[in-house]
mmCIF file of C-alpha atoms in Angstrom:
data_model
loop_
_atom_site.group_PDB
_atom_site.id
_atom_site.type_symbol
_atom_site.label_atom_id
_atom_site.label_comp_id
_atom_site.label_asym_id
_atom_site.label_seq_id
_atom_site.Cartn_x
_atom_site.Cartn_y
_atom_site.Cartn_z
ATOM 1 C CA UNK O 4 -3.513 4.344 23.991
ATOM 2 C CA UNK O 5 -6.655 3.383 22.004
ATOM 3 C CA UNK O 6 -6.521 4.022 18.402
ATOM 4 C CA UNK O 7 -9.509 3.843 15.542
ATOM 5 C CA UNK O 8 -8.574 3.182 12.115
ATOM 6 C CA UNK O 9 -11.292 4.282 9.937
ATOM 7 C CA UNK O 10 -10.273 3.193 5.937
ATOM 8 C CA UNK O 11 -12.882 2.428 2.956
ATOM 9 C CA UNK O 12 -11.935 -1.213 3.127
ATOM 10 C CA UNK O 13 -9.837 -4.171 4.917
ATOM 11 C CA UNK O 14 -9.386 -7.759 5.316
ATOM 12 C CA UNK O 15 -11.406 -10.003 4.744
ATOM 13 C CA UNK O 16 -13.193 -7.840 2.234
ATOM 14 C CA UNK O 17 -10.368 -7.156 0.190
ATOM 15 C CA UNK O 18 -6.785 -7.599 0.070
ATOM 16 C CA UNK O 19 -4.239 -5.116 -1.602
ATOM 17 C CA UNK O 20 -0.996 -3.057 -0.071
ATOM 18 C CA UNK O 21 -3.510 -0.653 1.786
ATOM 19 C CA UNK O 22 -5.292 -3.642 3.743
ATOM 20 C CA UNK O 23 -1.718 -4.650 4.229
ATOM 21 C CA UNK O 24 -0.190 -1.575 5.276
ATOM 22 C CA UNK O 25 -2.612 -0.871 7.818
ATOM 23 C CA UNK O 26 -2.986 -4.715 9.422
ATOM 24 C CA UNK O 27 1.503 -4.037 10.157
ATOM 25 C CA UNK O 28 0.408 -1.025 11.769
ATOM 26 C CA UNK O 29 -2.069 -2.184 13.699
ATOM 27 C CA UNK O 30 0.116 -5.561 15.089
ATOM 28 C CA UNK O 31 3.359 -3.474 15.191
ATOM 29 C CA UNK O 32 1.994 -0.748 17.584
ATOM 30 C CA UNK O 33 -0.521 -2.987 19.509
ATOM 31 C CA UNK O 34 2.922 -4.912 20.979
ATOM 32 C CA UNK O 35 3.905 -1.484 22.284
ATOM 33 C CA UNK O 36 0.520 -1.008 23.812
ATOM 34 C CA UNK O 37 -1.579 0.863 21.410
ATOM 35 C CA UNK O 38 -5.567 -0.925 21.241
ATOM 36 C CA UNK O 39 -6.484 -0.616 17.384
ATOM 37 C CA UNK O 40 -9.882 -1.331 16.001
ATOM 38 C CA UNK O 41 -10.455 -0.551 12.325
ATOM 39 C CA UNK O 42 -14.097 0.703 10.681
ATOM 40 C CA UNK O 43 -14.295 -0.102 7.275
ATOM 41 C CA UNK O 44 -17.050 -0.443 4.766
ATOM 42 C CA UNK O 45 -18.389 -3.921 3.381
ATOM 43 C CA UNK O 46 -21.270 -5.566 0.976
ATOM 44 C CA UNK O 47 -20.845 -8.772 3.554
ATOM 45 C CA UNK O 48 -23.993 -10.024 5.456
ATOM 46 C CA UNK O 49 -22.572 -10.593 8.218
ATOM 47 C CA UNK O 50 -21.098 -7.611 9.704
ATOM 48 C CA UNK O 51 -20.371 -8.666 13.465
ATOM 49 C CA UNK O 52 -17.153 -7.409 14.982
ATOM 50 C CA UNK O 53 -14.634 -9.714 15.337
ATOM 51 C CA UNK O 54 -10.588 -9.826 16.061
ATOM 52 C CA UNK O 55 -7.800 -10.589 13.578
ATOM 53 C CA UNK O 56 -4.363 -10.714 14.698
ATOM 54 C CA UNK O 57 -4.794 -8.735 18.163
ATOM 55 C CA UNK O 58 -7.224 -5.792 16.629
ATOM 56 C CA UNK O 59 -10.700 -5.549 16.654
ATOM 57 C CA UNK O 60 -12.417 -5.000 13.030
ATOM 58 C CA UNK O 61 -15.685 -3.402 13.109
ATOM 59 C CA UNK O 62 -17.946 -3.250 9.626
ATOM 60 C CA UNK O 63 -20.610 -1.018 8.519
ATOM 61 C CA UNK O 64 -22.686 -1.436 5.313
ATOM 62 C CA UNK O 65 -21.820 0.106 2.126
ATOM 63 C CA UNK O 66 -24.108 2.249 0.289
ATOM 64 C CA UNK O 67 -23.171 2.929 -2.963
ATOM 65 C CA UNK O 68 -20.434 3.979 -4.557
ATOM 66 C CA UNK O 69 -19.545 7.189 -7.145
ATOM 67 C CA UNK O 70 -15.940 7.666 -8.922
ATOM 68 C CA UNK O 71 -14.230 4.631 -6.408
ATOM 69 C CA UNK O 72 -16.068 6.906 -3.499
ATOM 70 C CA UNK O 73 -17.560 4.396 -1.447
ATOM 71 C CA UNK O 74 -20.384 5.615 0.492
ATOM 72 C CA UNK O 75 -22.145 4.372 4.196
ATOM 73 C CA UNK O 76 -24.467 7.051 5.948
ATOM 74 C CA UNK O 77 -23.872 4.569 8.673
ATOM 75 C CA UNK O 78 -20.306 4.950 9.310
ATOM 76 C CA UNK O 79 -20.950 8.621 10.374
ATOM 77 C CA UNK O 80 -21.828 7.442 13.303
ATOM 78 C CA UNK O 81 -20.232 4.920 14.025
ATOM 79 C CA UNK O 82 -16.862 6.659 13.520
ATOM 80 C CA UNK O 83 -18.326 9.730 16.219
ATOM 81 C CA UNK O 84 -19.216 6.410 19.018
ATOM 82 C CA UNK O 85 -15.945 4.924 18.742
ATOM 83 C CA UNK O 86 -14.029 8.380 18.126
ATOM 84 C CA UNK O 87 -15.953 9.284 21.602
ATOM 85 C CA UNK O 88 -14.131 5.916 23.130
ATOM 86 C CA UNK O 89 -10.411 6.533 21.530
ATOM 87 C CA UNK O 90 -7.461 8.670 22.185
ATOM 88 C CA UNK O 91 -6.392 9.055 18.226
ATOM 89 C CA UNK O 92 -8.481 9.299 15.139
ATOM 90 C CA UNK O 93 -6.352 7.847 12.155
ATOM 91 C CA UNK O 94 -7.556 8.397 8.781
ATOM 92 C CA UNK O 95 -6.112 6.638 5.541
ATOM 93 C CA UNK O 96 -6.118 9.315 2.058
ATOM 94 C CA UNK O 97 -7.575 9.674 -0.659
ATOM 95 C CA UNK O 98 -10.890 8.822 0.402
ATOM 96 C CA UNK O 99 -13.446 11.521 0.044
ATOM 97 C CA UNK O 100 -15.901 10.371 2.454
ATOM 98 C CA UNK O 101 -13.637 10.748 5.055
ATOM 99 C CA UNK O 102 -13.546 14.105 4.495
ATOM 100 C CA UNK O 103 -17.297 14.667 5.021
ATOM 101 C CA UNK O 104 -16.973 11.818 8.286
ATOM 102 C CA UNK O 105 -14.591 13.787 9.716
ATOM 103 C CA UNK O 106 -17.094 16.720 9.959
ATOM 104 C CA UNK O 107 -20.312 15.659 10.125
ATOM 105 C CA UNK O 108 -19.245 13.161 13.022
ATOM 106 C CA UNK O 109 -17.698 16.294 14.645
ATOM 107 C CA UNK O 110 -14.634 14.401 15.555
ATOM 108 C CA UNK O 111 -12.844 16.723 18.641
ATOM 109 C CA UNK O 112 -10.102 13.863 18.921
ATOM 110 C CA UNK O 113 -6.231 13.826 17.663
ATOM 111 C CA UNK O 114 -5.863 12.781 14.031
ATOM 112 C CA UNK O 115 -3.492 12.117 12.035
ATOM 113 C CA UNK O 116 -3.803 11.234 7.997
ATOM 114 C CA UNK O 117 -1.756 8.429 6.706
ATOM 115 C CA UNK O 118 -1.305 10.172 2.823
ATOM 116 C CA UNK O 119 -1.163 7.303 0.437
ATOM 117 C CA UNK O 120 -1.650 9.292 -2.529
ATOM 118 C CA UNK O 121 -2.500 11.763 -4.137
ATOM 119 C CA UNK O 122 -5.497 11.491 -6.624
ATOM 120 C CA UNK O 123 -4.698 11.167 -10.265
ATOM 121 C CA UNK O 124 -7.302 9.741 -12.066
ATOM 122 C CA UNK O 125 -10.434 11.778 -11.169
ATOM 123 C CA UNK O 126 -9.096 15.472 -12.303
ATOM 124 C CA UNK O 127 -12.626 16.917 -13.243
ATOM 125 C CA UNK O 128 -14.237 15.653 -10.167
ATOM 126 C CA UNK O 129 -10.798 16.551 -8.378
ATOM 127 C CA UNK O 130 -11.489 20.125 -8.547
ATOM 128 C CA UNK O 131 -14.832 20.131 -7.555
ATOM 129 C CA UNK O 132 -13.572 17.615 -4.220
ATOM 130 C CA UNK O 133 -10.460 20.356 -3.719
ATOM 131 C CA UNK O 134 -12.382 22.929 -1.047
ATOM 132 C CA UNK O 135 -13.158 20.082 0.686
ATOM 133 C CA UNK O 136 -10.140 18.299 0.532
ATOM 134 C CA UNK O 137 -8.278 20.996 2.146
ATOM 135 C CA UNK O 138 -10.655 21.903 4.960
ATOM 136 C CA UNK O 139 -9.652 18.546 5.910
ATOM 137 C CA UNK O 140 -6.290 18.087 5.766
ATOM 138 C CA UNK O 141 -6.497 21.698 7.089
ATOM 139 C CA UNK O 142 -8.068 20.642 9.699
ATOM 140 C CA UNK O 143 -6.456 17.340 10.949
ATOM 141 C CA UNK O 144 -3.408 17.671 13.697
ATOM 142 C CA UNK O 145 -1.144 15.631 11.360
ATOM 143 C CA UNK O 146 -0.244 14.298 7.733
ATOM 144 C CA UNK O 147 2.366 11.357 7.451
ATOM 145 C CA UNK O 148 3.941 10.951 3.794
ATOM 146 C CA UNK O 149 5.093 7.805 2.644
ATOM 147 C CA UNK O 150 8.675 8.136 1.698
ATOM 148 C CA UNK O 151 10.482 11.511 1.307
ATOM 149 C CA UNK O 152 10.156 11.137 -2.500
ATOM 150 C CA UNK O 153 6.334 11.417 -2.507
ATOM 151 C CA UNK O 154 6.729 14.515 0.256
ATOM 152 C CA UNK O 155 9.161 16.168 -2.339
ATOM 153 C CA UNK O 156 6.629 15.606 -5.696
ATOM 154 C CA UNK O 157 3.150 15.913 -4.354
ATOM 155 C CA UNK O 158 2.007 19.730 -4.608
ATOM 156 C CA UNK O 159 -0.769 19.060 -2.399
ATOM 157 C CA UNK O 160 1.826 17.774 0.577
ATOM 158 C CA UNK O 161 3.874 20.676 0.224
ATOM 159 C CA UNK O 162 0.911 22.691 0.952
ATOM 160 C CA UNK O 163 0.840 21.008 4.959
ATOM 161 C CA UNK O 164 4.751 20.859 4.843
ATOM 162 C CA UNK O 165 4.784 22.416 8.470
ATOM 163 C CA UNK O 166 2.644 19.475 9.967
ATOM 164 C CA UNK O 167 3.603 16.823 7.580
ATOM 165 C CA UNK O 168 6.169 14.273 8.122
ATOM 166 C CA UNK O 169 7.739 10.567 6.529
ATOM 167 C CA UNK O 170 7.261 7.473 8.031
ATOM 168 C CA UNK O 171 7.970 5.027 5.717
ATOM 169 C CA UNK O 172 5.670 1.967 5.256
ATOM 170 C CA UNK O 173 7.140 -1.528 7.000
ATOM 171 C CA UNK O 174 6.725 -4.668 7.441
ATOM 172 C CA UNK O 175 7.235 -7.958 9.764
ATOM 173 C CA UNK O 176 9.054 -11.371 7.948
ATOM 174 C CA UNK O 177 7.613 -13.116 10.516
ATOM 175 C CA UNK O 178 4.550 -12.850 9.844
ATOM 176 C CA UNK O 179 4.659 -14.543 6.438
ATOM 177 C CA UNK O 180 4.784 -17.746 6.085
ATOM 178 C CA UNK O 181 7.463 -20.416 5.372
ATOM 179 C CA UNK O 182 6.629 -22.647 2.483
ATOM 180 C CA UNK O 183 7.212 -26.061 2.838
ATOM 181 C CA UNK O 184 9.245 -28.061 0.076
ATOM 182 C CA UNK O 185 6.333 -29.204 -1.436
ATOM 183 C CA UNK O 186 4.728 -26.464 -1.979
ATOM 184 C CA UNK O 187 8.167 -25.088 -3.379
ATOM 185 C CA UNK O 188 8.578 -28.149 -5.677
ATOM 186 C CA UNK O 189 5.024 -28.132 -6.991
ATOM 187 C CA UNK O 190 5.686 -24.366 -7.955
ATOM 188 C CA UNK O 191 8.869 -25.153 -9.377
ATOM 189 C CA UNK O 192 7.502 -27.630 -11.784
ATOM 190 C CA UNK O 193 4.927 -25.411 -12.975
ATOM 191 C CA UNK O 194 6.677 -22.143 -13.340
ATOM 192 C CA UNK O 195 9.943 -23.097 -13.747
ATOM 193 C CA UNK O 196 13.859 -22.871 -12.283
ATOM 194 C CA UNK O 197 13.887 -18.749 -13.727
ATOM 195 C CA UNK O 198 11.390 -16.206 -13.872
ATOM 196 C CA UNK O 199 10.249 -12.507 -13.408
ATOM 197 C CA UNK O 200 7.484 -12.493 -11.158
ATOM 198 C CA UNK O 201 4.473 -9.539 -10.461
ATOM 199 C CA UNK O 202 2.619 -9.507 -7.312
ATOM 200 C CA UNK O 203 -0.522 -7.296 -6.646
ATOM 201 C CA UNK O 204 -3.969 -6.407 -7.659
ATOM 202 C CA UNK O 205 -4.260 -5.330 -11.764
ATOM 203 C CA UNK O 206 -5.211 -1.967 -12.167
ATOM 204 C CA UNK O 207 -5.073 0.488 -14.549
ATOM 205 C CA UNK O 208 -2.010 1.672 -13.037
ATOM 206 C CA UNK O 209 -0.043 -1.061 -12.598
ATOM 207 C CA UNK O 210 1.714 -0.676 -16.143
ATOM 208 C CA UNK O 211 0.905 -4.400 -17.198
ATOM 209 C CA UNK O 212 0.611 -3.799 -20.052
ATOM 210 C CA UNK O 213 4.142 -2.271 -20.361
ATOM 211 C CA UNK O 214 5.401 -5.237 -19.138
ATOM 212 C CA UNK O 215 3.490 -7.517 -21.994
ATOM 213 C CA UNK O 216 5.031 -5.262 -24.384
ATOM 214 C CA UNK O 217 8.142 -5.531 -23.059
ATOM 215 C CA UNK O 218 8.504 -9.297 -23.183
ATOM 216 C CA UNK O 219 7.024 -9.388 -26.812
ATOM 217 C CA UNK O 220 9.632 -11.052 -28.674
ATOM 218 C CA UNK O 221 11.252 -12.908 -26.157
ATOM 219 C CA UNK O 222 11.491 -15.575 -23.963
ATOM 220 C CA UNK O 223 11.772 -14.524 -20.360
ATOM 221 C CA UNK O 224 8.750 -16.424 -18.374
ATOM 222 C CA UNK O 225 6.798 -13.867 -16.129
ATOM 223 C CA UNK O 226 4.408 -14.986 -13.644
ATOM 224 C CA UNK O 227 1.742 -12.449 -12.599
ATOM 225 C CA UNK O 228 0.078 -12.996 -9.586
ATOM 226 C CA UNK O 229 -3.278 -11.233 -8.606
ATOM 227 C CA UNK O 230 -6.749 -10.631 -9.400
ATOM 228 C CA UNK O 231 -8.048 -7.161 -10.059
ATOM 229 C CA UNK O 232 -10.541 -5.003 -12.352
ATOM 230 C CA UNK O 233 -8.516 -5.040 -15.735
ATOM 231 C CA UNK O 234 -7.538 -8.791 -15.823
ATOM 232 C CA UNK O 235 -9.609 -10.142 -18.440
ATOM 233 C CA UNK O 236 -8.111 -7.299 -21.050
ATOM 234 C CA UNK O 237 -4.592 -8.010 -19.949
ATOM 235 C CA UNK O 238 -5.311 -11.206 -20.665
ATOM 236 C CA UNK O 239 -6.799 -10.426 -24.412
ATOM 237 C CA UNK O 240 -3.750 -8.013 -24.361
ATOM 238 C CA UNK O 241 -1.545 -11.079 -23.887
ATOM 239 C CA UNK O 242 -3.685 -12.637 -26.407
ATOM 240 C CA UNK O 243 -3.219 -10.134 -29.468
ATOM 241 C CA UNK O 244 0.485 -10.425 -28.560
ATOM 242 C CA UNK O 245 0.727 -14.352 -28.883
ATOM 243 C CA UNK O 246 3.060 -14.292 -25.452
ATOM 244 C CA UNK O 247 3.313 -18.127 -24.563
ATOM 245 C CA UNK O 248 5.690 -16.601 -21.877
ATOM 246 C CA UNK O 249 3.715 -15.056 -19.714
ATOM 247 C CA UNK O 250 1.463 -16.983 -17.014
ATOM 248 C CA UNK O 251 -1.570 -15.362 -15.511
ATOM 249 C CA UNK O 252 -1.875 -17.370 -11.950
ATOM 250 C CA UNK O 253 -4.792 -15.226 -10.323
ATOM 251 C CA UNK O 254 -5.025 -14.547 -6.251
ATOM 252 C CA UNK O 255 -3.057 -16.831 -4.592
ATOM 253 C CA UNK O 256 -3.069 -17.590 -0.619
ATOM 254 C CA UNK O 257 -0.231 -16.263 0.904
ATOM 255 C CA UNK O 258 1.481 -20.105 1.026
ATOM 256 C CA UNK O 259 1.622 -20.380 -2.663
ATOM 257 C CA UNK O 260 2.888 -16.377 -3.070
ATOM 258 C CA UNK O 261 5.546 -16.675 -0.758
ATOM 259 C CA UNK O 262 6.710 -19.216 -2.655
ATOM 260 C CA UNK O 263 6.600 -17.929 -5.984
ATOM 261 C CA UNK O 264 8.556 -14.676 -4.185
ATOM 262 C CA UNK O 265 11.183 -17.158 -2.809
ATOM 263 C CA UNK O 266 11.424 -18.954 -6.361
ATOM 264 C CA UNK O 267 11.372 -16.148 -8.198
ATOM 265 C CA UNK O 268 14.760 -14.429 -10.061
ATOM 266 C CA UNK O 269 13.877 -11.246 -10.071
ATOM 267 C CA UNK O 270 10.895 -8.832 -9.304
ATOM 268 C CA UNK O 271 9.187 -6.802 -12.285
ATOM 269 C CA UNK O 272 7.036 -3.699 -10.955
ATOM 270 C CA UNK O 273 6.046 -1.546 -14.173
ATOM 271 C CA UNK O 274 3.417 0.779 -12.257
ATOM 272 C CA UNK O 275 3.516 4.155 -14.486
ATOM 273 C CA UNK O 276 0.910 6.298 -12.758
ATOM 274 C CA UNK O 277 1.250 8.344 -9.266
ATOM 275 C CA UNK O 278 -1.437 6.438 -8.357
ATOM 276 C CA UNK O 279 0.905 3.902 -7.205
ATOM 277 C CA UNK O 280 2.537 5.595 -4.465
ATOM 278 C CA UNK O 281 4.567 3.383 -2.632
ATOM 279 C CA UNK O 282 4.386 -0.027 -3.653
ATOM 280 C CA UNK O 283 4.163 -2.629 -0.993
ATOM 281 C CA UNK O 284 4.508 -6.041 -3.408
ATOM 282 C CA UNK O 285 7.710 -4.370 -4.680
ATOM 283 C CA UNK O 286 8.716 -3.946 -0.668
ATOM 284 C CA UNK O 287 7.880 -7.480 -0.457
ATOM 285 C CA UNK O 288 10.182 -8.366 -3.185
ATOM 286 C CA UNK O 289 13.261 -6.470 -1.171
ATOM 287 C CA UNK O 290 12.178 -8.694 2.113
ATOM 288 C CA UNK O 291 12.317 -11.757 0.128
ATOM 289 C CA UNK O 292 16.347 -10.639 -0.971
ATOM 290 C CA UNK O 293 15.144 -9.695 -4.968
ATOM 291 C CA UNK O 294 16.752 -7.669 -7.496
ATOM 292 C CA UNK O 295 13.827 -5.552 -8.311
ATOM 293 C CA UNK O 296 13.278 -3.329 -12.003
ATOM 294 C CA UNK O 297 10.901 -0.519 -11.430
ATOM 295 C CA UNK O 298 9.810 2.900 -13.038
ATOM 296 C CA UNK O 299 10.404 6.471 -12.007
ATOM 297 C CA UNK O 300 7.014 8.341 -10.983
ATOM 298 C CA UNK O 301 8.257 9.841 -8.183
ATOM 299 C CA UNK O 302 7.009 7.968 -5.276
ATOM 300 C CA UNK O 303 8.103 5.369 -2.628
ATOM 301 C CA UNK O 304 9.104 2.859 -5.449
ATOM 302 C CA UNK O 305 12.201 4.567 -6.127
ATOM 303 C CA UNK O 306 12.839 4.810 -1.874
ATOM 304 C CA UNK O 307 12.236 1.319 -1.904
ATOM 305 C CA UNK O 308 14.447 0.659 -4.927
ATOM 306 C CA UNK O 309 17.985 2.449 -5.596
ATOM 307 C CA UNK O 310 19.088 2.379 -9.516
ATOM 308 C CA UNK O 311 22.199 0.294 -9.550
ATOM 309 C CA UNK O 312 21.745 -0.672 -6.220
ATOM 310 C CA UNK O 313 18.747 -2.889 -5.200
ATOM 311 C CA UNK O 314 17.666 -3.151 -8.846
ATOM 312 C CA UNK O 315 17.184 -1.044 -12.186
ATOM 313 C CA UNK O 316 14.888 2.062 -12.489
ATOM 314 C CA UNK O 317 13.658 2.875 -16.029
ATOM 315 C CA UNK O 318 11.371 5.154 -17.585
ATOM 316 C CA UNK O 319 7.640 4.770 -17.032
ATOM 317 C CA UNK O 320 5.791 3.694 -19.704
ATOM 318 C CA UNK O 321 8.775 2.730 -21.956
ATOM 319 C CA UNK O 322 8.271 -0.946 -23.148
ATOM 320 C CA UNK O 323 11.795 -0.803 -24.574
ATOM 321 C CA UNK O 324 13.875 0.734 -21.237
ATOM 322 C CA UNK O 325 11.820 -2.022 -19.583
ATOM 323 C CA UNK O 326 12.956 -4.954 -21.943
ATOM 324 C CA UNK O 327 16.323 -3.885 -21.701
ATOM 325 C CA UNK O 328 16.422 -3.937 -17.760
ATOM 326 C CA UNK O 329 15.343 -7.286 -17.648
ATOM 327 C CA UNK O 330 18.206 -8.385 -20.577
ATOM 328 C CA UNK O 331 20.382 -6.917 -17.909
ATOM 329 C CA UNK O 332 19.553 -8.431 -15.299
ATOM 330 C CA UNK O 333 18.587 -12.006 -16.955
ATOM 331 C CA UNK O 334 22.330 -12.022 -18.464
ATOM 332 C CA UNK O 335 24.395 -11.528 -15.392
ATOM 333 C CA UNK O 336 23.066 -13.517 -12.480
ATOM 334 C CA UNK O 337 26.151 -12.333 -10.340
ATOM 335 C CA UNK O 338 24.776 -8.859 -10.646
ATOM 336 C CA UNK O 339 21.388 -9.940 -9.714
ATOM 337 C CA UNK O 340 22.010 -11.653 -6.717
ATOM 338 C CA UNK O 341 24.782 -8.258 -5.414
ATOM 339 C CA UNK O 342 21.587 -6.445 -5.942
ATOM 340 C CA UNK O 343 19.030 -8.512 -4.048
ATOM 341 C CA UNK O 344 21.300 -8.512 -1.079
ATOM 342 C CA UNK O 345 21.372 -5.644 -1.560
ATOM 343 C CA UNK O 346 17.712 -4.604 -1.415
ATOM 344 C CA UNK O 347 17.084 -7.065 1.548
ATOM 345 C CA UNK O 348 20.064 -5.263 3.403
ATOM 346 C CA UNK O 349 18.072 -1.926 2.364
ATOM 347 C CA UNK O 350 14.439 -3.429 3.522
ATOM 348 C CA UNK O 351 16.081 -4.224 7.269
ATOM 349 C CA UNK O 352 17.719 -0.993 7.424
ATOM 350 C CA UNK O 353 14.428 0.810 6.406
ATOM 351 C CA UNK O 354 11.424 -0.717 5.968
ATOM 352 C CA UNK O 355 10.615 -2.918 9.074
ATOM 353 C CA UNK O 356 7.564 -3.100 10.720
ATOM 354 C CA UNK O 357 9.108 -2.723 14.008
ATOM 355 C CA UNK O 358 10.277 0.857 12.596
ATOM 356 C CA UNK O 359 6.967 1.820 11.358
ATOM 357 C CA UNK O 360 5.254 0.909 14.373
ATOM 358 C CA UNK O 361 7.774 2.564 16.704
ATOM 359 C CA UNK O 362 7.490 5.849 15.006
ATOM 360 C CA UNK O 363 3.817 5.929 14.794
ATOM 361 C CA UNK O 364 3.623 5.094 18.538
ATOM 362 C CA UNK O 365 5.587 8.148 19.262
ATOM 363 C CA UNK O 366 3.476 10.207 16.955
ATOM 364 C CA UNK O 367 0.442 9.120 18.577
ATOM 365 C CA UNK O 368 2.157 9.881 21.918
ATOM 366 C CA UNK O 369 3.105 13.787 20.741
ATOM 367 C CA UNK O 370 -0.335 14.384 19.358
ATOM 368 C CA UNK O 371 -2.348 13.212 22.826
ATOM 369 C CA UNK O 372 0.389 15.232 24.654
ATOM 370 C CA UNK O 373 0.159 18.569 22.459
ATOM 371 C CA UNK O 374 -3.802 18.353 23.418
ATOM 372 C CA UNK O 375 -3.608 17.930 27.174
ATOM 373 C CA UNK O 376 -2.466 21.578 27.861
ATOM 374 C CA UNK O 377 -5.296 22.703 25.406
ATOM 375 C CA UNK O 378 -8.087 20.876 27.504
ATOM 376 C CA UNK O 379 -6.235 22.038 30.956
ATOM 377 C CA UNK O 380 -6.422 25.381 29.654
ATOM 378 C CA UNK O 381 -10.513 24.794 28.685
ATOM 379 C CA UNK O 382 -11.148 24.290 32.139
ATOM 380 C CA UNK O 383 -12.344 26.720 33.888
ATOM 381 C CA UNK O 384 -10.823 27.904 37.374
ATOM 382 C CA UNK O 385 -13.182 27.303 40.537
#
């Protein structure tokens, strides 16, 4: 079973829960025999093939980009060569230039879209994109959602409801690693024995900024890890609020942020926008056995964490709710540690890679099967 992954970026170009999603697909399936090779887009000079973790990554230049829409006239055919050499065509949304790869490379191949969300931010050019939009996910043989609460809120997905189903993001302990004392002390000493921590790349819908509100007034230490487009006005955000509490540590190797997730005594995740749809730092939170606080929008965040079970749920963009969640959970460290066993017991009963990969497999599987009788059928009699 050979599979192409074609997605607007991936390591090393960029690193974020997409890249990651998509790198525990590709290992978790290729030990039940899939081949994967991803096409992305890069502004790298070199752009030679090369393998990473048992896939092959392939590269094409990037053009330019308009509204986040990255661009590469080059990648049209270079998705129809390797779609010509593959069993299933898998496709990562929103992207628009998929869309108009998808046709123009005349793709006659399986495919399946993996929907990571809908789009929020772009409404005017959203409606001009919508025609489009449609004739491809129209078009394509299959549409995973996320968790069941994005499938239940998006009114887009419940457009495709008959050919759209949930397999829920995973993925693999082992493949992070184990941080050696030192590394654990060193953190220890800098961050200290009791903190809220944030992991992932700062965008605008990340609710940061909540969470500086939020700890205005008080002393609970957060740690935000991560680089990202809107870091410098956090930081002058942080600034205007004269937080001594809050440490900005920037992108961090995986080492050092593995630590910081073991250290850590709880897991903040104020994203307030749709835009976040799942939430794969917060998943990495439930791994590492973390009460987690998080707000309801309506996606996988609230299938990864359970009010009152695995953590607190408040309401988005409510600096207050989100202050008093962490007094909750700051004051009664029984109650925190009940709910991070909990949320690890939840992220091995849910959310492993192993899962992921076994029921993408079998999708893969059905959608090569559900052609063959189509082709036999094509063929003329002699």
């Amino acid at each position: 079973m050979r599979v192409i992954h074609f997605c607007k970026t991936y390591f090393p170009d960029s690193v974020g829960g997409i890249e990651q999603v998509i790198r525990q697909m590709c290992v978790g399936t290729g030990r039940l025999g899939v081949t994967n090779q991803v096409l992305s887009l890069s502004r790298a000079a070199d752009l030679a093939p090369f393998e990473f973790e048992g896939h092959t990554v392939h590269r094409v230049p990037l053009d330019f980009e308009l509204a986040s829409n990255a661009v590469s006239v080059r990648a049209i055919g270079a998705l129809a060569r390797m779609a010509a050499q593959a069993d299933v065509v898998h496709y990562h949304f929103p992207w628009p230039f998929t869309d108009v790869a998808h046709f123009l490379a005349r793709i006659d191949k399986p495919t399946v879209v993996t929907y990571h969300s809908d789009i929020v931010r772009q409404q005017a050019l959203l409606k001009l994109y919508q025609p489009l939009m449609h004739r491809f996910l129209g078009s394509v043989d299959a549409i995973v959602a996320t968790s069941p609460n994005y499938l239940a809120s998006s009114a887009v997905l419940d457009r495709y409801r008959d050919k759209t189903r949930v397999i829920a993001f995973g993925l693999d302990r082992s493949t992070y690693p184990e941080p050696d004392p030192a590394r654990l002390a060193h953190w220890r000493a800098r961050v200290g024995p009791k903190f809220f921590l944030f992991v992932g790349v700062l965008r605008y819908y990340k609710g940061l900024h909540i969470l500086l509100d939020a700890v205005q007034g008080t002393d609970y230490p957060v740690v935000i890890v991560g680089a990202g487009p809107i870091e410098q006005e956090l930081k002058a955000h942080a600034a205007r609020l004269g937080l001594e509490n809050v440490m900005f540590m920037g992108a961090l190797d995986e080492p050092d942020k593995v630590a910081l997730l073991e250290l850590c005594y709880a897991v903040a995740f104020p994203s307030h926008l749709r835009s976040e749809a799942f939430g794969i730092s917060l998943l990495e939170g439930a791994m590492f056995g973390k009460p987690m606080i998080s707000s309801e929008i309506g996606t996988g965040t609230t299938y990864i964490n359970v009010h009152g079970e695995s953590g607190l749920v408040v309401p988005p963009s409510d600096p207050e709710a989100l202050r008093a969640a962490m007094r909750t959970l700051w004051d009664d460290p029984d109650m925190a540690r009940r709910m991070g066993q909990r949320a690890e017991a939840r992220y091995w009963q849910l959310f492993t890679s192993a899962q992921m990969a076994d029921e993408y497999a079998a999708l893969y599987r059905e959608l090569v099967a559900r052609r063959a009788p189509a082709r036999i059928a094509a063929v003329p009699a002699r």
